[in-house]
Coordinates of C-alpha atoms and ligand atoms in Angstrom, one line a residue:
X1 CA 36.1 -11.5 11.4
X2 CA 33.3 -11.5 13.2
X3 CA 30.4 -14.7 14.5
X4 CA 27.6 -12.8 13.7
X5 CA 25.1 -13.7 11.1
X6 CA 24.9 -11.1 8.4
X7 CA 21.8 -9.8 8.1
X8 CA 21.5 -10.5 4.3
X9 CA 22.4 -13.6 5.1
X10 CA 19.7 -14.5 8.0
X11 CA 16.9 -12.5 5.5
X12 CA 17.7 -15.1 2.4
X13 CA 17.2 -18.0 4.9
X14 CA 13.9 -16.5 6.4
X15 CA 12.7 -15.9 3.0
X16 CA 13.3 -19.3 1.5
X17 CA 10.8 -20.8 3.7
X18 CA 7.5 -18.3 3.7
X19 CA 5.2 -18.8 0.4
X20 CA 2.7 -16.5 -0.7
X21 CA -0.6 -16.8 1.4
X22 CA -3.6 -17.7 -1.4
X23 CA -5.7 -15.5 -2.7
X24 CA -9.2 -14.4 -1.6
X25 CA -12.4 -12.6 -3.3
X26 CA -13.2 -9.5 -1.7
X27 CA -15.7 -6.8 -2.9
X28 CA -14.4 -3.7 -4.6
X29 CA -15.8 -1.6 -1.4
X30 CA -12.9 -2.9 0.2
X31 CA -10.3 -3.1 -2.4
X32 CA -8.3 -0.2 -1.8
X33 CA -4.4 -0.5 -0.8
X34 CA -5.1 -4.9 -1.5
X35 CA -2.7 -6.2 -3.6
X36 CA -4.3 -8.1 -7.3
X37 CA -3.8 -11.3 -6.9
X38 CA -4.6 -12.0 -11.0
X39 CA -3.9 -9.7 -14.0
X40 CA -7.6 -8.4 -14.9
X41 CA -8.6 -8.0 -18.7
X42 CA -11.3 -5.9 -20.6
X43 CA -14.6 -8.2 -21.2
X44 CA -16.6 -5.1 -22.4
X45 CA -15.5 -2.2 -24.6
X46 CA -15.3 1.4 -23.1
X47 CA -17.0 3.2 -24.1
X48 CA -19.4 0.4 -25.0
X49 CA -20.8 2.1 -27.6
X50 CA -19.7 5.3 -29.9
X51 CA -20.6 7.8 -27.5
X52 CA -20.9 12.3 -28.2
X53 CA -18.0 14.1 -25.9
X54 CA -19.9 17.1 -26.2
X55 CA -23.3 18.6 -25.5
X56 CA -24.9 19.5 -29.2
X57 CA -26.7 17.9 -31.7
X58 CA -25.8 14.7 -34.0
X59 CA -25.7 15.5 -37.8
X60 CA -24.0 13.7 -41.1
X61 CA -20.9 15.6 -41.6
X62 CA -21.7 15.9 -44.6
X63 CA -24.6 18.0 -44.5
X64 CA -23.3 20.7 -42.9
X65 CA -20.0 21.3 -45.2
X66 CA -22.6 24.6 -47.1
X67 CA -22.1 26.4 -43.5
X68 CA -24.4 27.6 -41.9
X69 CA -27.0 24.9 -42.6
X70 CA -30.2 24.7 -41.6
X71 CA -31.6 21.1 -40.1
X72 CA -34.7 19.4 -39.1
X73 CA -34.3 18.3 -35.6
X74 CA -35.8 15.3 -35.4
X75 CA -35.4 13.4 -31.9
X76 CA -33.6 14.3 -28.2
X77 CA -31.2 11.7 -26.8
X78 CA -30.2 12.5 -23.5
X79 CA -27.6 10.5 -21.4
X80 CA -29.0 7.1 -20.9
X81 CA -31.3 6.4 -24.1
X82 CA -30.9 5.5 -27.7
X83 CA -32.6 6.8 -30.6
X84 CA -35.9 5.0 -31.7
X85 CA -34.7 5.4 -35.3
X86 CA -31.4 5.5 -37.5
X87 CA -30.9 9.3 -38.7
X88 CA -31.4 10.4 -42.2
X89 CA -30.1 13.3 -44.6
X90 CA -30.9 17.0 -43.4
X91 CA -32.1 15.8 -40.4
X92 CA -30.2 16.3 -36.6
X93 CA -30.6 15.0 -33.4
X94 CA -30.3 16.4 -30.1
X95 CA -27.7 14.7 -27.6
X96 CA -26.1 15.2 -24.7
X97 CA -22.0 14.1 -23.6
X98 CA -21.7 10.7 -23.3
X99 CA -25.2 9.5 -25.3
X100 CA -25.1 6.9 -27.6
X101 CA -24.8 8.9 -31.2
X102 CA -27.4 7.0 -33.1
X103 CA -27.2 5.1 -36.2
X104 CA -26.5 7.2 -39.9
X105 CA -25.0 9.9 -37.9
X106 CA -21.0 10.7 -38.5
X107 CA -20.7 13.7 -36.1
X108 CA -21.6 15.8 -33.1
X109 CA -22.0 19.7 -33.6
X110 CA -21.2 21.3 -30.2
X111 CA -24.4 23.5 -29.4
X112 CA -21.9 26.7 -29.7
X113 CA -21.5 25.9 -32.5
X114 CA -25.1 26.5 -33.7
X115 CA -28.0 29.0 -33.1
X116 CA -29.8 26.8 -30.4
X117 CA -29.2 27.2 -26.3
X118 CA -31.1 25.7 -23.7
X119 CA -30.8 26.0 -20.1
X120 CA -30.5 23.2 -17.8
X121 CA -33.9 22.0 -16.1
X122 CA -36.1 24.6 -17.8
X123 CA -39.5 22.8 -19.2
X124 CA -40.3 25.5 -21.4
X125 CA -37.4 24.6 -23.4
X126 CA -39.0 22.5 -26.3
X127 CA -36.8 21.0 -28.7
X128 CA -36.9 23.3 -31.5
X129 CA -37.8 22.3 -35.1
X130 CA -34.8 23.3 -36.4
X131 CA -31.2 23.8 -36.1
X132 CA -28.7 26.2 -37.9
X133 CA -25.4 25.0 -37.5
X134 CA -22.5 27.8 -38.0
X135 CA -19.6 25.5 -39.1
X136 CA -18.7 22.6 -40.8
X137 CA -18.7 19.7 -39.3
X138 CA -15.5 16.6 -40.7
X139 CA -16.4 13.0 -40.0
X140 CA -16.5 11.7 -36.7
X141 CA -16.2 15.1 -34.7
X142 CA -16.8 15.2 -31.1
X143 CA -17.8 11.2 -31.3
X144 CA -15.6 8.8 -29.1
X145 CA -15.6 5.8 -31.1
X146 CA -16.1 2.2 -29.7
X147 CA -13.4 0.5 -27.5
X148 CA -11.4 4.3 -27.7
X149 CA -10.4 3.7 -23.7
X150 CA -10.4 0.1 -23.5
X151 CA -10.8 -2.6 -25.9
X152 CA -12.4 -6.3 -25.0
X153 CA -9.5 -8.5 -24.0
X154 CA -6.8 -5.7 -22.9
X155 CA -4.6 -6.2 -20.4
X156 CA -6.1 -3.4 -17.6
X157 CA -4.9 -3.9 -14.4
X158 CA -1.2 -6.5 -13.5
X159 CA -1.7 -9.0 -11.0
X160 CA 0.9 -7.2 -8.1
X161 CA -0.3 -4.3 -8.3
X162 CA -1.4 -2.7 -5.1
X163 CA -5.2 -0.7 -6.1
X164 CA -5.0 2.6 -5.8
X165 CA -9.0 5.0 -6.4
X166 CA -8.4 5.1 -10.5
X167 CA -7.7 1.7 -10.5
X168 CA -10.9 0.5 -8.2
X169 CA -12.7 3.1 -10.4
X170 CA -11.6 1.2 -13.6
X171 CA -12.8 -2.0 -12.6
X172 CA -15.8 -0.4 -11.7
X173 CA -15.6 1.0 -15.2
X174 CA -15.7 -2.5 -16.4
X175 CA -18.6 -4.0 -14.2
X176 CA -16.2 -5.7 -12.3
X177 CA -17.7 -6.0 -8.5
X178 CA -15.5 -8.7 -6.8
X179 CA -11.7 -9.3 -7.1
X180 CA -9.0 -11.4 -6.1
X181 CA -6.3 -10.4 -3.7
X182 CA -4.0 -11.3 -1.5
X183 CA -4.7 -12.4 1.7
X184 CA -3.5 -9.8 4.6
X185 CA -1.2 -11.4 6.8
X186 CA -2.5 -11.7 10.3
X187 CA 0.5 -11.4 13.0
X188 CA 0.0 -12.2 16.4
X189 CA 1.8 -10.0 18.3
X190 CA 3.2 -10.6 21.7
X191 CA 4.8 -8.5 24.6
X192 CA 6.6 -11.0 27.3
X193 CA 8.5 -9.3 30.4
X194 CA 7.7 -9.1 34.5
X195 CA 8.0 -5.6 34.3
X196 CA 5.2 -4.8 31.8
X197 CA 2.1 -3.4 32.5
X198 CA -1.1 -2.9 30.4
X199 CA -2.0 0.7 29.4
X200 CA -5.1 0.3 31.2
X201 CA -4.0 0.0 34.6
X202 CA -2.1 1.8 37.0
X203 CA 1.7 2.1 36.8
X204 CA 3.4 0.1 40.3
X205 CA 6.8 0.8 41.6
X206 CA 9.3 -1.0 39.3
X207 CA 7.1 -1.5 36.4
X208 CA 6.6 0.2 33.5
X209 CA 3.2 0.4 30.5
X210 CA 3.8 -1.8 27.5
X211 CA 4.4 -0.2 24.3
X212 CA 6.1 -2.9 22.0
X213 CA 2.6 -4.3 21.4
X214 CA 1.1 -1.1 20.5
X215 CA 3.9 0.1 17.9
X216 CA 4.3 -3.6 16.8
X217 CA 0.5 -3.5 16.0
X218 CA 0.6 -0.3 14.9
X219 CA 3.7 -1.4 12.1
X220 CA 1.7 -4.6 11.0
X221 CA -1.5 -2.3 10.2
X222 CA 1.0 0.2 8.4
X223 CA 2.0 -2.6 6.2
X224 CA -0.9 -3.8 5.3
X225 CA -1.7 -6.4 7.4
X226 CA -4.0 -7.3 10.4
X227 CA -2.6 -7.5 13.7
X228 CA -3.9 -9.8 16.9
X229 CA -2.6 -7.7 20.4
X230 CA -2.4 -9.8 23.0
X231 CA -2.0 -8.2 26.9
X232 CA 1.5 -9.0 27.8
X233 CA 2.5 -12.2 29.9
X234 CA 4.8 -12.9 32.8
X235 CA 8.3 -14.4 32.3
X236 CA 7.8 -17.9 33.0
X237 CA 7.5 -20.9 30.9
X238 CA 4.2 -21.7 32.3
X239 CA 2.6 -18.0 31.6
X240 CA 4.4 -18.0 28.1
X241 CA 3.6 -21.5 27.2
X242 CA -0.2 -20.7 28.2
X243 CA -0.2 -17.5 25.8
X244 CA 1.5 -18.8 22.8
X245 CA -1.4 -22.2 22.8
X246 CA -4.2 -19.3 23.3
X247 CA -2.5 -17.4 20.6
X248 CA -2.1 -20.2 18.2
X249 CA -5.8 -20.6 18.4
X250 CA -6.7 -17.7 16.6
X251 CA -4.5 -19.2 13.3
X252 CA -2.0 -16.3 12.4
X253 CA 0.1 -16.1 9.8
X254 CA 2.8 -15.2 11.7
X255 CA 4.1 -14.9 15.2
X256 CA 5.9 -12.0 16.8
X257 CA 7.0 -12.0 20.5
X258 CA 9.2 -8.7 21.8
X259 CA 11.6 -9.1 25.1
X260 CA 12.9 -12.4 26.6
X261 CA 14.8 -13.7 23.6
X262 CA 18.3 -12.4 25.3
X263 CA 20.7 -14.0 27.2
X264 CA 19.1 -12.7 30.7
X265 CA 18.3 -15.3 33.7
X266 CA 14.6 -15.0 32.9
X267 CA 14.2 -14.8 29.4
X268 CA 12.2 -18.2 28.8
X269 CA 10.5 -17.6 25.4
X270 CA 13.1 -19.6 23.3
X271 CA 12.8 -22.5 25.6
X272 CA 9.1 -22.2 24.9
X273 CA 9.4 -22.1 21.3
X274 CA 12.1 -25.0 21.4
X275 CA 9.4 -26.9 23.1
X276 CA 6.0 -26.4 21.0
X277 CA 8.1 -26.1 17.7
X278 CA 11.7 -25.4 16.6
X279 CA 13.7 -22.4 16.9
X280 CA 17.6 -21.0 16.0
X281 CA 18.9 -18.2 17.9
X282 CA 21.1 -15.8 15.8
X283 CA 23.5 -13.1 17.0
X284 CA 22.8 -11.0 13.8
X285 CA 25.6 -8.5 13.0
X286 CA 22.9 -5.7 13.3
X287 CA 22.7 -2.3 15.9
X288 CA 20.3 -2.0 17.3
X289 CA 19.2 -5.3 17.4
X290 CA 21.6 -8.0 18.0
X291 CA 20.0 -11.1 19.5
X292 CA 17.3 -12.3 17.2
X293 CA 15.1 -15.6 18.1
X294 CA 13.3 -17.1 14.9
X295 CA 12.0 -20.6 14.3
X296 CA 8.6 -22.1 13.7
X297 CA 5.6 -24.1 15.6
X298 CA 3.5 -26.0 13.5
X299 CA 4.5 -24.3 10.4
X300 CA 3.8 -20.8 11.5
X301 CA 7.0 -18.4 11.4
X302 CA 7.8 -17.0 15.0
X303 CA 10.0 -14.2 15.1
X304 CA 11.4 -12.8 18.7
X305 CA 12.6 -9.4 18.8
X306 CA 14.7 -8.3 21.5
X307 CA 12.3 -6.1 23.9
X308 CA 14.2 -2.5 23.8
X309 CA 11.8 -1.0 22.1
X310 CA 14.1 1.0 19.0
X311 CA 15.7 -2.7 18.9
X312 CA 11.9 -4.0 18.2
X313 CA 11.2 -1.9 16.0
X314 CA 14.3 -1.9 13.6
X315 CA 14.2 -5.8 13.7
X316 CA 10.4 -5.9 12.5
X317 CA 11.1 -3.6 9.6
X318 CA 14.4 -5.6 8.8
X319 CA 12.8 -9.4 8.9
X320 CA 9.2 -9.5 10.0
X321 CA 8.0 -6.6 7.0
X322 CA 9.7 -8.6 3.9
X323 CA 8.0 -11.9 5.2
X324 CA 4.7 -9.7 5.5
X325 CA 5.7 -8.4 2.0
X326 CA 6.3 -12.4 0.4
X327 CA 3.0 -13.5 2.1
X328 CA 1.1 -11.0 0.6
X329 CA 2.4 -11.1 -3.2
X330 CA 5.0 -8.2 -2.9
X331 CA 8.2 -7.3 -3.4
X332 CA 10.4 -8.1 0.1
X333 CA 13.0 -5.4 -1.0
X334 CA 12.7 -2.0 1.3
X335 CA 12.4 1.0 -0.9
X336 CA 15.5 3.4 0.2
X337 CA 16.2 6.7 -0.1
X338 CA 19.9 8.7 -0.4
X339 CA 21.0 11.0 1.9
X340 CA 24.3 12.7 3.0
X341 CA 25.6 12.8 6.4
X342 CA 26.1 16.4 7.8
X343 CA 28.4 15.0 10.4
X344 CA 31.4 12.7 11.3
X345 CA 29.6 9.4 12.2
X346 CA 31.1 5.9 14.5
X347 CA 29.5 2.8 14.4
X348 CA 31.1 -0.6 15.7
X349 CA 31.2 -2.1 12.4
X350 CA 27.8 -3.9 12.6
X351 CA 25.4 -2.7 10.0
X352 CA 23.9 0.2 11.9
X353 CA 20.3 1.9 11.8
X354 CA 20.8 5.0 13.0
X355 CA 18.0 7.4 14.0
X356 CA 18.3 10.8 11.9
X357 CA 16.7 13.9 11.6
X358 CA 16.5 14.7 7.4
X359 CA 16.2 18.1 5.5
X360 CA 16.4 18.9 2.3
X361 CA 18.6 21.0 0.3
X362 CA 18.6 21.9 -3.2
X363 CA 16.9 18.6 -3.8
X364 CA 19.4 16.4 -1.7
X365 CA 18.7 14.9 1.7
X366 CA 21.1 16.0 4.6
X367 CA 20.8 13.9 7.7
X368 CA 21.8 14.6 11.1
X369 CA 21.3 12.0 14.5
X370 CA 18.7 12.6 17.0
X371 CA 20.9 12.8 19.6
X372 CA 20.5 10.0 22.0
X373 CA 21.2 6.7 19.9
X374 CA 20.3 4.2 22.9
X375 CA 17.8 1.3 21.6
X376 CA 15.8 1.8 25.1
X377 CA 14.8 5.5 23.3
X378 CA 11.6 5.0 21.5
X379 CA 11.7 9.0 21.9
X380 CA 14.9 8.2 19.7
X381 CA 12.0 7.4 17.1
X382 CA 9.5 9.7 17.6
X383 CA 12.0 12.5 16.5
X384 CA 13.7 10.6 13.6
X385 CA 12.8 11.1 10.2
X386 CA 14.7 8.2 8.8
X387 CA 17.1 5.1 9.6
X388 CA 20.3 6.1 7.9
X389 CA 21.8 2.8 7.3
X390 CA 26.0 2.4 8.1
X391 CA 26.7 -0.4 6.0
X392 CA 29.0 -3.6 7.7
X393 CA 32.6 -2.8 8.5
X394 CA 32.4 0.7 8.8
X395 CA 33.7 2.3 12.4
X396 CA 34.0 5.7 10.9
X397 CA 31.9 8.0 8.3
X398 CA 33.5 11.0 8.0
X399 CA 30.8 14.1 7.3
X400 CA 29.7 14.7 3.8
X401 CA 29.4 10.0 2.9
X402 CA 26.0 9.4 0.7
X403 CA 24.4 6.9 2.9
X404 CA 21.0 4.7 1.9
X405 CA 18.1 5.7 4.6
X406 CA 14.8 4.0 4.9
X407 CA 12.1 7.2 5.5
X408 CA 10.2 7.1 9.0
X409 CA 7.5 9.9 7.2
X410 CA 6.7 11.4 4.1
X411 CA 9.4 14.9 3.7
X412 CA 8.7 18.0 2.2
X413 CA 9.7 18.4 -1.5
Ligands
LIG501 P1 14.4 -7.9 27.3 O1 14.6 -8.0 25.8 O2 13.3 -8.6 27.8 O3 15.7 -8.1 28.0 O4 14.1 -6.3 27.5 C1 15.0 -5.3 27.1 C2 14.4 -4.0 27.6 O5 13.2 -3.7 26.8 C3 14.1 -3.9 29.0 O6 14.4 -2.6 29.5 C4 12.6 -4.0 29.0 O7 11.9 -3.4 30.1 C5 12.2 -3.3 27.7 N1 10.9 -3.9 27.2 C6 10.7 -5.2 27.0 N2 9.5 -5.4 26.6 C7 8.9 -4.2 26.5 C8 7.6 -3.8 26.0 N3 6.6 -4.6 25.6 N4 7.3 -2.4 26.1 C9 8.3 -1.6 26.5 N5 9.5 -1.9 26.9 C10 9.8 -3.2 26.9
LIG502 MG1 12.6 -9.0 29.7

């Protein structure tokens, strides 16, 4: 048996509080990676309008089933234009891919297919008077009929969905300028501890740079979200107080602190919390990661990550990235890969996030730890490839167990 919170357990309660932040209109510039907000339909046809797929000349099929047949070419249509006039018997047209094919034509002859070349951008090139064309031509050749892509009142695009180039170049297909998404959650991000020292200025004797708010930042922005640094603070009540009022200021969505949630003589930020909002302290049955502060002031989720930076960093992508995920209209589960472990592993039966090195063989993953496993090693994470993931209750995995692992960086096939 064991006190500590599960972490299932302390995500499910986190969850049940956060609701979707609303949506916002935001031009299709700056659409790419937002998630839809609204399922968007068709409200034009595409094409628009029967349109030639080739280069060639527009002809009733049925004058040129005698092949070859000779016709009177009667009008050009390049891209762009219609035809001033329906076309009649015997007669053909010259058109160019994706022209409207005009009225009383039934067919497109590709210009290979006829005794006529021209070259591009050469004036002397008249449009001749006639046309032979060497094959016959059945109804609607070459034409891409009305609505063939897309027809007026299809579903194009789920509300969810995160907009990847085809889809912004579909709604640009469709005329469609502005859309609705998502709002990206803004997290204030917050780096408490005596010790810490902005990158900016020289290092001291006993101190040392701080680097929570920088790969905090830096995990907000890689989950699409917008993050507000703030130069780390002091541990006292006064210092901390003073920062969290500044930070509420700026309105974020949510509120991360690192360092000073533990059970040390001068870690003040839950006192802080307790007294500009409410807060529970959980001892969550996690490695690395254990103490975990969470809680609210005036309505905004705070989360407080224990400051070792590995610890930081597991605990974000455990509970602050599926509250990230719910406030911006996305799934909260973590995608997970498989891999096998290519060595006896220990663990002290909390759910474990070990730091592993991954390769890949005959299509399986193999991992293998980075060596030092201490949650002061950011190094730890600079090496890993993934976070193999021992589940509770384990203490020993012998070598050759298929464990899930959440990937750190894209792998080689
Ligand atoms: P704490 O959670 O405040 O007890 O800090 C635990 C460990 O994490 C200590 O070794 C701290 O120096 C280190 N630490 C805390 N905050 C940061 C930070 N912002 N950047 C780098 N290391 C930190
Ligand atoms: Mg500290």
């Amino acid at each position: 048996m064991t006190d500590l919170r599960s972490v299932d357990d302390a995500i499910k309660q986190i969850l049940a509080e956060i609701v979707p932040l609303s949506a916002e209109s935001i031009s299709l510039d700056a659409a790419l990676g937002r998630t839809l907000a609204e399922t968007v339909y068709a409200t034009i046809n595409l094409p628009p309008f029967p349109s030639s797929a080739v280069d060639g000349y527009a002809v009733r099929g049925a004058d040129t089933q005698a092949a070859p047949s000779r016709l009177r070419v009667v009008a050009d249509i390049p891209a762009g234009q219609t035809a001033e006039k329906p076309l009649e018997g015997g007669q053909a047209m010259r058109i160019m891919t994706g022209a409207p094919v005009p009225e009383g034509a039934d067919a497109v002859v590709p210009v290979e297919a006829t005794d006529s070349m021209w070259h591009v951008n050469d004036d002397d090139e008249a449009l001749p008077d006639a046309v032979t064309v060497k094959e016959a031509m059945s109804e609607n050749a070459n034409i891409r009929p009305v609505g063939e892509n897309i027809r007026v009142g299809d579903r194009v695009i789920e509300g969810g969905t995160v907009l990847r180039a085809q889809d912004i170049g579909m709604l640009a297909s469709l005329g469609i300028h502005t859309v609705t998404v998502h709002q990206r959650p803004s997290v204030a991000v917050i780096s408490t501890g005596d010790e810490l020292t902005s990158i900016t200025q020289p290092l001291t004797p006993g101190k040392i740079y701080d680097s929570n708010g920088y790969t905090i930042a830096a995990l907000v922005q890689a989950h699409g979200g917008e993050a507000l640094r703030f130069s780390p603070v002091k541990d006292t009540a006064a210092e901390v107080e003073g920062l969290f009022k500044q930070v509420l200021d700026a309105s974020p969505n949510i509120l991360v602190s690192t360092g000073g949630v533990s059970v040390g003589k001068y870690d003040v930020v839950r006192n802080v919390v307790e007294k500009l909002g409410a807060i529970d302290f959980w001892r969550i049955n996690l490695r690395p990661g254990k103490p975990l502060a969470y809680g609210q002031i005036n309505g905004v989720p705070f989360f407080g990550l224990p400051g070792n930076p590995v610890s930081a960093m597991v605990t974000f992508d455990v509970f602050v990235r599926p509250v990230m995920m719910k406030m911006a209209g996305l799934k909260t589960e973590l995608p997970l890969a498989k891999a096998i472990t290519a060595e006896d592993l220990t663990s002290d039966g909390r759910r474990t996030y070990a730091r592993v090195k991954l390769t890949r063989q005959d299509g399986v993953l193999h991992a293998t730890t980075t060596g030092t496993q201490s949650s002061g090693a950011l190094m730890s994470m600079v090496i890993a490839d993934g976070l193999l993931i021992i589940p509770e209750g384990h203490t020993h995995v012998p070598a050759g167990t298929q464990l899930p692992v959440r990937l750190l960086r894209d792998l080689p096939e």
